[in-house]
Structures are given as structure tokens and as C-alpha cells.
Amino acid sequence: MDVDRYLRRIGMDPQTGPPTVDLLATLQLAHLNHVPFENLHVYHRRGPRTDIGWSYSKIVEQERGGWCFELNGSFVGLLRALGYDADHVSCQVFEDDRQDWGPDFDHLGGIVTLDGSRWFVDVGFGDACVFPILLEPGRRSAVPRDVEVALTPGHAILSDLMPRNEGGTVWEPQLRVSYQPRTLDEFTARSAHLQTFPGLNWQEHPFATRALGDDGSRITLRRDGAHDVDGVVYRVLRRRSGPSSYVDTPVAPDEWSATLLEHFGLVDALRN
């Protein structure tokens, strides 16, 4: 890993200084702003891998994005290279339809131990907290939504304060984070399953999203079959300024590639 090149990829000066919480927050935000969370290689059946050689090459040398196995796999590698005590960890995602936790290894996150405290870092979960989360019990202000941390033996449970369609807000569980350090090859089987099991959104609906600054602003491009009308699959560019609601703009089919390039710096994986 060429650390200086990686830092330049995320818009940072290679002269970072010693590991601190403030630097950790700066690194996570920079990654989220410059490297899209996207599924184009999965959608086009390019077979993304979990090893850091693959992820670093894709993110830094090819200047692409990726999903959690790539983004957090590589980001934790960068943190280690900068002197942080950082581990890859397995996370279970809460499944609303089942009202229960999904399987282990469903999401790859990171834990940084600094000055005796654990911090959860994540640059591969879409519209999640843009700064590291201190893994101590309690509710705290966060961007784009407040976060609640609950601890159980061997795990931290993260919940977000989510708006309801009918008004008001409710705490909704998001991730169950294991403290146990994992190797990247332990995520390979789950990565393969999510790429090949029939009917999963990862394979059927391409998207790209990234943060815009530190205030919760975000931009997302997606092709969503749920909006089909008369056989036409609609593409939508979604923008959010700060914590406000998204504003959707239709994207014509022949504008998809140009929009990907303009807002995410991506050439469609099928054409790359």
C-alpha cells in the first residue's frame, strides 16, 4: 500500500501526524466524501474480492468505489499503516422484515482502539454516521442522525434516531458489532453469497452514493426497479442538503453514464 497515494486519493495531505481521534475523524470523513459506496462491480458480475490487494487497487489506483468488504477492508489497512490499532470486525445488520439480526459477516466494519477507548469506523454502509462512534453506552449527537450505543458481552449495538413517515422519530437498530478481530478472508464466503444468491438488491439495482461535506449532505444515483412504469426502469439522482429531506431528480437512461462520471468520478463498470 502506497500510503501517500491513498491519502491523496481521499483529498488529504500525506503529512498527517501521529494517530489521534481528531485525525481519525478527518480520515473517515475524507474517505466518505471522495470514495463512493457503490455496487457496480457486483451488478455487472465482475466478482469483487475481499483481499486488500484487490480493494486498494480498485479504490486508489483505479479511483473507483466499492461496497463494505472493499471500502472498510482497505480503510482499516490504511489506518494500520498510519499507526492506528485497528481491526476488521464482523457486523450483523438488523433486518426489518424479520425484526431480527442477520448473519455474521454480513457487514465488514472497523474498530480502532485509542487511549483505552474503542471507536467504530465505517466508510461502507451508505448513509451512516460520517464520524467515528465511541463505543460506550449512551445516546449522542451525530451526523446525519443521532446515534445510540448499547453494549452486550462481546458486542456493541448501534441504533439511529430515524424519522417516521407519519411524523416523529424512533430509535431503530442498525448494526450489531462484534469486538472480535477478523481476517479479510473470513468475509469471502459472505461476499460471494451476496453476489450470487438470486434476487438480492445488490445484483439487481445499481447505485452509487457519497457524502458531501460534514453536515449530512449526500448525493445518490440509483436505478430502482420499484419505480418501473410500463416497462421503463427509472433512474433517480437524489440530493440532500444537510439533514433535510432528499430531493429527487429523474435521470434519463442515456444520461446514466454521464451522471456517474460527473458526480462520482466513475465509469460504468460494464464499460471499464
PDB file of C-alpha atoms in Angstrom, residues 138-140 145-149 159-162 169-174:
ATOM      1  CA  GLY A 138     -25.495   6.188  25.690  1.00  0.00           C
ATOM      2  CA  ARG A 139     -27.100   8.481  23.175  1.00  0.00           C
ATOM      3  CA  ARG A 140     -25.135  11.194  21.424  1.00  0.00           C
ATOM      4  CA  ARG A 145     -28.704  11.277  12.683  1.00  0.00           C
ATOM      5  CA  ASP A 146     -28.234  10.855  16.413  1.00  0.00           C
ATOM      6  CA  VAL A 147     -26.790   7.517  17.491  1.00  0.00           C
ATOM      7  CA  GLU A 148     -27.427   5.253  20.467  1.00  0.00           C
ATOM      8  CA  VAL A 149     -24.852   2.701  21.650  1.00  0.00           C
ATOM      9  CA  SER A 159     -29.171   2.382  16.658  1.00  0.00           C
ATOM     10  CA  ASP A 160     -30.105   5.531  14.727  1.00  0.00           C
ATOM     11  CA  LEU A 161     -32.834   8.051  15.511  1.00  0.00           C
ATOM     12  CA  MET A 162     -34.904   7.643  12.358  1.00  0.00           C
ATOM     13  CA  THR A 169     -38.834   9.795  15.263  1.00  0.00           C
ATOM     14  CA  VAL A 170     -37.984   6.351  16.596  1.00  0.00           C
ATOM     15  CA  TRP A 171     -34.777   4.585  17.589  1.00  0.00           C
ATOM     16  CA  GLU A 172     -34.104   1.809  15.085  1.00  0.00           C
ATOM     17  CA  PRO A 173     -31.317  -0.784  15.455  1.00  0.00           C
ATOM     18  CA  GLN A 174     -28.783  -0.789  12.610  1.00  0.00           C
TER      19      GLN A 174
END
